[in-house]
CSV table of C-alpha atoms in Angstrom, one decimal:
chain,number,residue,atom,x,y,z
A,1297,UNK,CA,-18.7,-47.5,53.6
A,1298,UNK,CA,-18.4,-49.9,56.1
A,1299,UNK,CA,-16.3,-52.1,54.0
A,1300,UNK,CA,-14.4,-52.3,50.7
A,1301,UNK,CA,-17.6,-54.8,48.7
A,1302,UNK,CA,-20.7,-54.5,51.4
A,1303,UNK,CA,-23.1,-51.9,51.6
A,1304,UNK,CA,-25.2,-52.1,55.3
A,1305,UNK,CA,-28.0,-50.8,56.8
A,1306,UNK,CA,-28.0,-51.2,60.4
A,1307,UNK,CA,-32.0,-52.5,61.9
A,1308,UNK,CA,-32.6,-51.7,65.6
A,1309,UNK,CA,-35.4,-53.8,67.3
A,1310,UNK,CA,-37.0,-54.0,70.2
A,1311,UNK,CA,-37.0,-57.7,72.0
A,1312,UNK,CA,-40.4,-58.3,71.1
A,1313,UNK,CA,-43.7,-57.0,69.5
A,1314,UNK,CA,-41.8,-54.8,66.7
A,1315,UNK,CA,-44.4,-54.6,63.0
A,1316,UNK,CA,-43.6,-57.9,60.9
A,1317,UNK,CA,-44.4,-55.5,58.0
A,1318,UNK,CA,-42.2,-52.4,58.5
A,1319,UNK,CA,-39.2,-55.0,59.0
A,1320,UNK,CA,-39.8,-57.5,56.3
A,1321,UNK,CA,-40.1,-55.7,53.7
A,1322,UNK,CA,-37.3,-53.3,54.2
A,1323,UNK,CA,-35.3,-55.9,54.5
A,1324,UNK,CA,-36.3,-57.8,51.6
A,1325,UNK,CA,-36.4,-54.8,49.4
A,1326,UNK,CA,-32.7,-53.7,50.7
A,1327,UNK,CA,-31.5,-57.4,50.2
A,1328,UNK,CA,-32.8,-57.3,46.8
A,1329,UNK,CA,-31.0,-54.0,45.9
A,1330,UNK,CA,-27.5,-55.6,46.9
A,1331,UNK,CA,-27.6,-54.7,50.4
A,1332,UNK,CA,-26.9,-56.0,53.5
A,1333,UNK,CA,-28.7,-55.7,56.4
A,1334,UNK,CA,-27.8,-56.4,59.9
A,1335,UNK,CA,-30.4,-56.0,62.9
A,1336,UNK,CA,-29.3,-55.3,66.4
A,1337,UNK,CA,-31.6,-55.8,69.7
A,1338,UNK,CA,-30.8,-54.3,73.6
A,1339,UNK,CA,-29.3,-58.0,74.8
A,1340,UNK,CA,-28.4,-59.1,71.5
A,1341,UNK,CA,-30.9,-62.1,71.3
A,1342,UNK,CA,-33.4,-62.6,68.6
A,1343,UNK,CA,-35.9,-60.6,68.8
A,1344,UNK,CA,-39.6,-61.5,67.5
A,1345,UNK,CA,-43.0,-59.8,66.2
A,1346,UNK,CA,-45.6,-58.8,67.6
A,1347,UNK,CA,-47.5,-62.1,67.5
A,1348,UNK,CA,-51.1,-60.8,66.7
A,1349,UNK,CA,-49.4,-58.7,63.3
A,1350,UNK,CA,-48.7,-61.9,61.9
A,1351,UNK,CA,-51.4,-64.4,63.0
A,1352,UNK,CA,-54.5,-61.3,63.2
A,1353,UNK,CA,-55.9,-63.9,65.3
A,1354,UNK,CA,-57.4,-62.7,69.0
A,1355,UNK,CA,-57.9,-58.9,67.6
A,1356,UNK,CA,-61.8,-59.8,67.2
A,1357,UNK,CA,-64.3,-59.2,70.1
A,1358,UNK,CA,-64.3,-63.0,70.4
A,1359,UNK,CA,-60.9,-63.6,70.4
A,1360,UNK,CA,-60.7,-64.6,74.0
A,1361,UNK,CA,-62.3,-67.8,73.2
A,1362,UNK,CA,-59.8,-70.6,72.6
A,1363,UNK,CA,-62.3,-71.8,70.0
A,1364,UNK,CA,-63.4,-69.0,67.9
A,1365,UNK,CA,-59.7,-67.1,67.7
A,1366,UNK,CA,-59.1,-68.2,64.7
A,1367,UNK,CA,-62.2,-66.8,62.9
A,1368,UNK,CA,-61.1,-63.1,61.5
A,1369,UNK,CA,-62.3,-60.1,60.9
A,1370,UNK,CA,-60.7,-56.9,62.7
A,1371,UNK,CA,-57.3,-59.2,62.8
A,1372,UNK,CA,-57.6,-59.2,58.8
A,1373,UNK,CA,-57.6,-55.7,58.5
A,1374,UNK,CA,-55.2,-55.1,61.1
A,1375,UNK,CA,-52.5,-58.0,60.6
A,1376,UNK,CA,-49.2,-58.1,58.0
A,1377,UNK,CA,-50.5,-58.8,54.3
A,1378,UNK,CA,-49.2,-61.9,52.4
A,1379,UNK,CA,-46.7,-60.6,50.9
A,1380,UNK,CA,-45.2,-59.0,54.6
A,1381,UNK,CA,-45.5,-62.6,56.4
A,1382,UNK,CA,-43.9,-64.2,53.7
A,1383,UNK,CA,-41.0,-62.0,53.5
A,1384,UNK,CA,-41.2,-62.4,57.4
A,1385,UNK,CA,-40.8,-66.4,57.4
A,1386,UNK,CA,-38.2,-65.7,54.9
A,1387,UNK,CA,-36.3,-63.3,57.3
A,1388,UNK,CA,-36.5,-65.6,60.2
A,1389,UNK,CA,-34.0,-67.2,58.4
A,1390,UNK,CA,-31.4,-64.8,58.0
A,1391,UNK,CA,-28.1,-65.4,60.3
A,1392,UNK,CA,-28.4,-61.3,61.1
A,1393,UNK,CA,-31.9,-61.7,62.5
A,1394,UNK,CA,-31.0,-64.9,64.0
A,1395,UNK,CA,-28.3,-63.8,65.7
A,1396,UNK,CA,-28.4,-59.9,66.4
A,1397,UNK,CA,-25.6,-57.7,67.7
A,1398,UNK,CA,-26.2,-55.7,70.9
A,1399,UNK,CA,-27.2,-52.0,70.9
A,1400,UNK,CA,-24.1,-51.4,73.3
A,1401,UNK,CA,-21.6,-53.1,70.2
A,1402,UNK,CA,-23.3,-50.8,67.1
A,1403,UNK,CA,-21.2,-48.3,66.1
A,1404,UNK,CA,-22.4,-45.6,63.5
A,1405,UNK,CA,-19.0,-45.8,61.3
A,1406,UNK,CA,-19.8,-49.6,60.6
A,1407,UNK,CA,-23.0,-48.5,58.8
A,1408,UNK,CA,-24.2,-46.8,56.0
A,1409,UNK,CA,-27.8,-46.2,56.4
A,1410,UNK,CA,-30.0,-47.2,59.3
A,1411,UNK,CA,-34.1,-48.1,59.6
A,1412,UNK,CA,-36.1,-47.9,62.4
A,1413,UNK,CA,-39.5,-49.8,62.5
A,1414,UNK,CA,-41.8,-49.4,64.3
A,1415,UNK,CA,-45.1,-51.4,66.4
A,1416,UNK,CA,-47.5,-50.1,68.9
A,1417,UNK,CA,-47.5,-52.7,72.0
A,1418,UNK,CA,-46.6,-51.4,74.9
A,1419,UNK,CA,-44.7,-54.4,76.5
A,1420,UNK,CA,-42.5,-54.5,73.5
A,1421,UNK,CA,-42.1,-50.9,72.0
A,1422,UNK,CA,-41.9,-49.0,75.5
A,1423,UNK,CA,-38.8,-50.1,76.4
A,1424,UNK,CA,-37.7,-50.0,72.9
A,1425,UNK,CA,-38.5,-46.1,72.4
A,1426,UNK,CA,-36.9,-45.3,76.0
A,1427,UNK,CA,-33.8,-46.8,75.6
A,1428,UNK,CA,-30.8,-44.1,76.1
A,1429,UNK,CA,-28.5,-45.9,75.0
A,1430,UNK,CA,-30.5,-46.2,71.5
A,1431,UNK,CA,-31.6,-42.8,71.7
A,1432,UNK,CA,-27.7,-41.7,71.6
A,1433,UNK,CA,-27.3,-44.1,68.8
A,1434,UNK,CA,-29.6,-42.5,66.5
A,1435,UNK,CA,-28.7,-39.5,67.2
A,1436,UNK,CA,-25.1,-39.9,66.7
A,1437,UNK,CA,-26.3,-41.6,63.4
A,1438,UNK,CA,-28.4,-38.6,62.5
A,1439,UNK,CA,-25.6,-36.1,63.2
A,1440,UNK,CA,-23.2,-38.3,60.9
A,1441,UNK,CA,-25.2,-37.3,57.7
A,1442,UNK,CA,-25.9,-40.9,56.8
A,1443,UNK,CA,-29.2,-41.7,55.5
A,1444,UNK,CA,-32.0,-43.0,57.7
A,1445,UNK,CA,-35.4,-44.3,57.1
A,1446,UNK,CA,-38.0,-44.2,59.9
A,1447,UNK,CA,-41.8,-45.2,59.9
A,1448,UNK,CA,-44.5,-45.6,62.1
A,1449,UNK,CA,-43.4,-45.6,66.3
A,1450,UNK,CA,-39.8,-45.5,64.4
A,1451,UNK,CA,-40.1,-41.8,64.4
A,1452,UNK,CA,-41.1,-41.4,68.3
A,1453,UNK,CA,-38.0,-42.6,68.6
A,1454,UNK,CA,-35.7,-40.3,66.4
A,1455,UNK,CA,-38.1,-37.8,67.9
A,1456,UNK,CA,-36.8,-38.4,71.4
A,1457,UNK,CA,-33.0,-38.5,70.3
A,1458,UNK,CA,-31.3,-35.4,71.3
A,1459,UNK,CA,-28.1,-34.3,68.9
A,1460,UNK,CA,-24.9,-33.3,70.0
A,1461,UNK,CA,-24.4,-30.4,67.6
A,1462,UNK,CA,-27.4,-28.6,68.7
A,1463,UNK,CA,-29.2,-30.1,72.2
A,1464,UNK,CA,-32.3,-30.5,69.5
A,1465,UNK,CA,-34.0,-33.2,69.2
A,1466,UNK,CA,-32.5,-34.8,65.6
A,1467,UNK,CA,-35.7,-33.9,63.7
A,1468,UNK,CA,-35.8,-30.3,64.8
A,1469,UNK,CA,-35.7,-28.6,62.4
A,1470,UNK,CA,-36.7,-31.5,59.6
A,1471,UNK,CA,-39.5,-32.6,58.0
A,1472,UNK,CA,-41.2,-35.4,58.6
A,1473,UNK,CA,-44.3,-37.7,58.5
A,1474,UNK,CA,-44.9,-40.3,61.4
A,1475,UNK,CA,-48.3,-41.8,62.1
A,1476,UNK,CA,-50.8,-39.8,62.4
A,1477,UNK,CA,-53.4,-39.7,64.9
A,1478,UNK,CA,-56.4,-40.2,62.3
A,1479,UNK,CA,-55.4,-43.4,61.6
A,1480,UNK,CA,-54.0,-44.4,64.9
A,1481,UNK,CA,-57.2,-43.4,66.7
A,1482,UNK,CA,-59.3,-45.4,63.9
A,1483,UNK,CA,-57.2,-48.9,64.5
A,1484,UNK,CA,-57.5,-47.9,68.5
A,1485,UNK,CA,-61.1,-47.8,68.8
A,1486,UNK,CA,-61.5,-50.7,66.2
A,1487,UNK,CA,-59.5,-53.1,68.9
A,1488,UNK,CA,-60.9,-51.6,71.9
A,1489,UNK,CA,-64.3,-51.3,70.9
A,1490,UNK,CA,-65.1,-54.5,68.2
A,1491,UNK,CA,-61.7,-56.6,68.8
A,1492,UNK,CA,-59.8,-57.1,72.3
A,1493,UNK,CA,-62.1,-55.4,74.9
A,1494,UNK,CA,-60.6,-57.0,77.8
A,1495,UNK,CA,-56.9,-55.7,76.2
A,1496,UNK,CA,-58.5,-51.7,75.4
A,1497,UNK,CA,-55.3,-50.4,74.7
A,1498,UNK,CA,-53.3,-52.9,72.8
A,1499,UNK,CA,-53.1,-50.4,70.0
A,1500,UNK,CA,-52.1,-47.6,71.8
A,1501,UNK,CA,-48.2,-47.5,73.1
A,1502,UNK,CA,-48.8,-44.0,75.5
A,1503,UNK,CA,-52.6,-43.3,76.3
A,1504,UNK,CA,-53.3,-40.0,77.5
A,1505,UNK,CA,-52.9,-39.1,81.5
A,1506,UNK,CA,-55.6,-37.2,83.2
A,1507,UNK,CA,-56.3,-33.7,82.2
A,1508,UNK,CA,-54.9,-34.4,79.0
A,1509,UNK,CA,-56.5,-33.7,75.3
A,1510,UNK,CA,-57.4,-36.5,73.2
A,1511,UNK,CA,-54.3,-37.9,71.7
A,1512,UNK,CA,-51.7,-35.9,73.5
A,1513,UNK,CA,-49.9,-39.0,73.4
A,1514,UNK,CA,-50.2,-40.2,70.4
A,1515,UNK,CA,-47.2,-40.5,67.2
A,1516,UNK,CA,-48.1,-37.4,65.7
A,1517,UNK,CA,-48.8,-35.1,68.5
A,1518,UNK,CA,-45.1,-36.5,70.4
A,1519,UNK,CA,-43.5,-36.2,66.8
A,1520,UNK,CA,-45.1,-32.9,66.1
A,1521,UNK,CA,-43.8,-31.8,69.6
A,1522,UNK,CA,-39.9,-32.5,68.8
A,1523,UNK,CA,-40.1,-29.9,65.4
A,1524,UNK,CA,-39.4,-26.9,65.0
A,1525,UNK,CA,-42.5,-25.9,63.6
A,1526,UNK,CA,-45.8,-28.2,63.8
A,1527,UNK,CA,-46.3,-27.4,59.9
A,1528,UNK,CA,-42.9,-29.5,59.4
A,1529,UNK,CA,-45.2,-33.0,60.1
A,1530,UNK,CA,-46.5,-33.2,56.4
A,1531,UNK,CA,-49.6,-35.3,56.2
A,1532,UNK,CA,-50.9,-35.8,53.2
A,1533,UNK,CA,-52.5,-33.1,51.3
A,1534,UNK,CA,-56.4,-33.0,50.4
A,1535,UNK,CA,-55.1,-32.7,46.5
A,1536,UNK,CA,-52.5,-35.2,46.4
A,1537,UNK,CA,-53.6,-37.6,43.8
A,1538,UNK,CA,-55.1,-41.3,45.0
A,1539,UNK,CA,-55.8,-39.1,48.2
A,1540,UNK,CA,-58.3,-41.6,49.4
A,1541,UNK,CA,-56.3,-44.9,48.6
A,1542,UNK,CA,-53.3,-42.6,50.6
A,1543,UNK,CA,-55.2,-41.5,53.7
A,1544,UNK,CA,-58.3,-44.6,53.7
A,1545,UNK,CA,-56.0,-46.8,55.5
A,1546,UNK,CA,-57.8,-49.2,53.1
A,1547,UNK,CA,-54.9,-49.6,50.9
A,1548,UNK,CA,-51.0,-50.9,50.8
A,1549,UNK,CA,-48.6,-50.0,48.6
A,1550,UNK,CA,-46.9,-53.5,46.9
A,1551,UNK,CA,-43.7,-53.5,44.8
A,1552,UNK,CA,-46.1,-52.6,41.7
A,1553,UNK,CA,-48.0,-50.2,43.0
A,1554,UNK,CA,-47.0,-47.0,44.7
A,1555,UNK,CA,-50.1,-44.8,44.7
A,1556,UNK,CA,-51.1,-45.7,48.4
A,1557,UNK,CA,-47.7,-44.4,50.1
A,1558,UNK,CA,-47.2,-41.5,51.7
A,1559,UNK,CA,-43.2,-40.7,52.0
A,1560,UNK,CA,-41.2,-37.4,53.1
A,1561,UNK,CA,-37.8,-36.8,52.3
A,1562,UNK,CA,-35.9,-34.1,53.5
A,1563,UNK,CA,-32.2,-34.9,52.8
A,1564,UNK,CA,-31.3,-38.1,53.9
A,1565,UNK,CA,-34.2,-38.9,55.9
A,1566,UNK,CA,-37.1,-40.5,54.5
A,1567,UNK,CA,-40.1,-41.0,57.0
A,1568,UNK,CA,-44.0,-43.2,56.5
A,1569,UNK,CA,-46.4,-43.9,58.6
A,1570,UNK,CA,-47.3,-47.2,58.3
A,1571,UNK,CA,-47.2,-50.6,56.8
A,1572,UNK,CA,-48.8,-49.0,53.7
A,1573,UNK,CA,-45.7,-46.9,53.0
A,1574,UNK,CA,-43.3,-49.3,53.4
A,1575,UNK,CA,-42.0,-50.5,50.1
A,1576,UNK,CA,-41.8,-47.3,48.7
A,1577,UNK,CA,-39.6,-46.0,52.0
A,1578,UNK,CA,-37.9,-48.8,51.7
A,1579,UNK,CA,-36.8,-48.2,47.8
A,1580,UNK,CA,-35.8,-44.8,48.6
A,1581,UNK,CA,-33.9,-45.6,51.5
A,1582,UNK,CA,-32.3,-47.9,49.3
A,1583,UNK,CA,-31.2,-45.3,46.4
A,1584,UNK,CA,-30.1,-43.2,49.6
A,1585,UNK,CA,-27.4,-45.4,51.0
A,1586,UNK,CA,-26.2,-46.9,47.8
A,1587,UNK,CA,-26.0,-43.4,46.3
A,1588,UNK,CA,-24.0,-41.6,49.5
A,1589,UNK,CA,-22.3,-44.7,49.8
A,1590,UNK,CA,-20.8,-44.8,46.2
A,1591,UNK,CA,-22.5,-48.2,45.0
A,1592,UNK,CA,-24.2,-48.2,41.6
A,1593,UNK,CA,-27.9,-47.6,41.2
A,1594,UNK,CA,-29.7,-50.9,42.1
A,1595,UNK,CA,-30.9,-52.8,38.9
């Protein structure tokens, strides 16, 4: 435990452009359950959202018009829900997000559980994603047994961090969910084909090189890559109850309702795949690190 009273759980974040959602809400849930949470960025400055998550303003075809950005319809669907930009202005708040450590001060015996968000623009994520001195982090976090949540472009990353103990990537070997290419190729060709034309691949962090296959790039094929076996990235199955309200990307799970998630635990690593996981990932995260880290079940 990383101290005699506090429980933490350690946020990495990338300067700019990260998902409001898959940040607020962990950390309001994990604040709720007793536990601290302390964010870190590669400079150790503040680090912000990606703008259009929160605002869902210039995401619609005529969003390039100063006039008419404002007007919503693609941005609705796309953007943070109520709930997630209200925990997000809450959060702005918080002396941790306020003032972040550096990436190159974290160390893994300070911690007890670590989440890593994710986003999808490239200015922000790319550099976030490809950072080795992150990579070794999380890997050196994964190899400590501690538990660790990952969601959405969170999971690239753990896919790209190589362990110690076996030259693997840290999922190989694991199961895992991430987000798959259904529903990243759906919000892809919503923005580049009825939202930001002029910006085609604002949804996409890696688009596909030449001679490549159709999502080569994307979450799940680069996750899917990193296992030891492709059947280890567990979508959801075509009986799982609520099936459509899991796989629509229609629905969010809330703190009274679970039915649209879609979480994968194997051992101390929980994995989602979006914003509409993210409450229930965050929960079990929660019970994770309080339970490994000796605290009492959270009320």
């Amino acid at each position: 435990m990383s101290d005699q009273t506090t429980v933490a759980v350690i946020f990495p974040l990338p300067n700019r452009d990260f998902d409001p959602s898959e940040v607020a809400v962990p950390w309001r849930v994990l604040r709720d359950a007793g536990i601290s949470v302390r964010f870190a960025t590669p400079d150790g400055g503040p680090a912000e959202a990606d703008p259009y998550m929160i605002s869902g303003e210039a995401l619609d075809v005529w969003g390039w018009i100063p006039g008419l950005r404002r007007l919503k319809l693609v941005g609705l669907a796309l953007r943070a829900n109520a709930s997630a930009r209200a925990a997000y202005r809450e959060m702005q708040a918080d002396p941790s997000f306020r003032a972040p450590q550096s990436f190159a001060s974290m160390a893994v015996a300070d911690f007890d559980g670590m989440m890593l968000p994710g986003g999808h623009r490239k200015r922000g994520m790319a550099p976030y994603l490809e950072d080795a001195l992150l990579q070794r982090f999380v890997a050196e976090f994964f190899d400590s047994g501690k538990p660790v949540g990952a969601v959405c472009h969170g999971v690239v990353l753990a896919a790209r961090s190589v362990s110690a103990k076996t030259g693997k990537s840290v999922l190989h070997g694991r199961k895992t969910v991430a987000l798959p290419w259904a529903m990243e190729r759906k919000a892809w060709m919503l923005t580049k084909f009825i939202g930001r034309f002029w910006d085609p691949d604002y949804y996409r962090t890696y688009t596909e090189e030449s001679g490549e296959p159709a999502g080569y790039r994307s979450v799940q094929a680069e996750v899917t890559r990193a296992l030891a076996s492709p059947n280890d990235f567990v979508d959801v199955p075509g009986d799982a109850p609520d099936h459509f309200r899991k796989s629509s990307g229609l629905f969010r799970d809330s703190e009274d309702d679970a039915r649209p998630a879609w979480i994968v635990v194997d051992g101390n690593y929980v994995s989602g795949r979006w914003p509409g996981d993210i409450h229930v990932l965050a929960r079990t995260l929660g019970d994770l690190v309080r339970k490994q880290a000796g605290a009492p079940a959270a009320r």
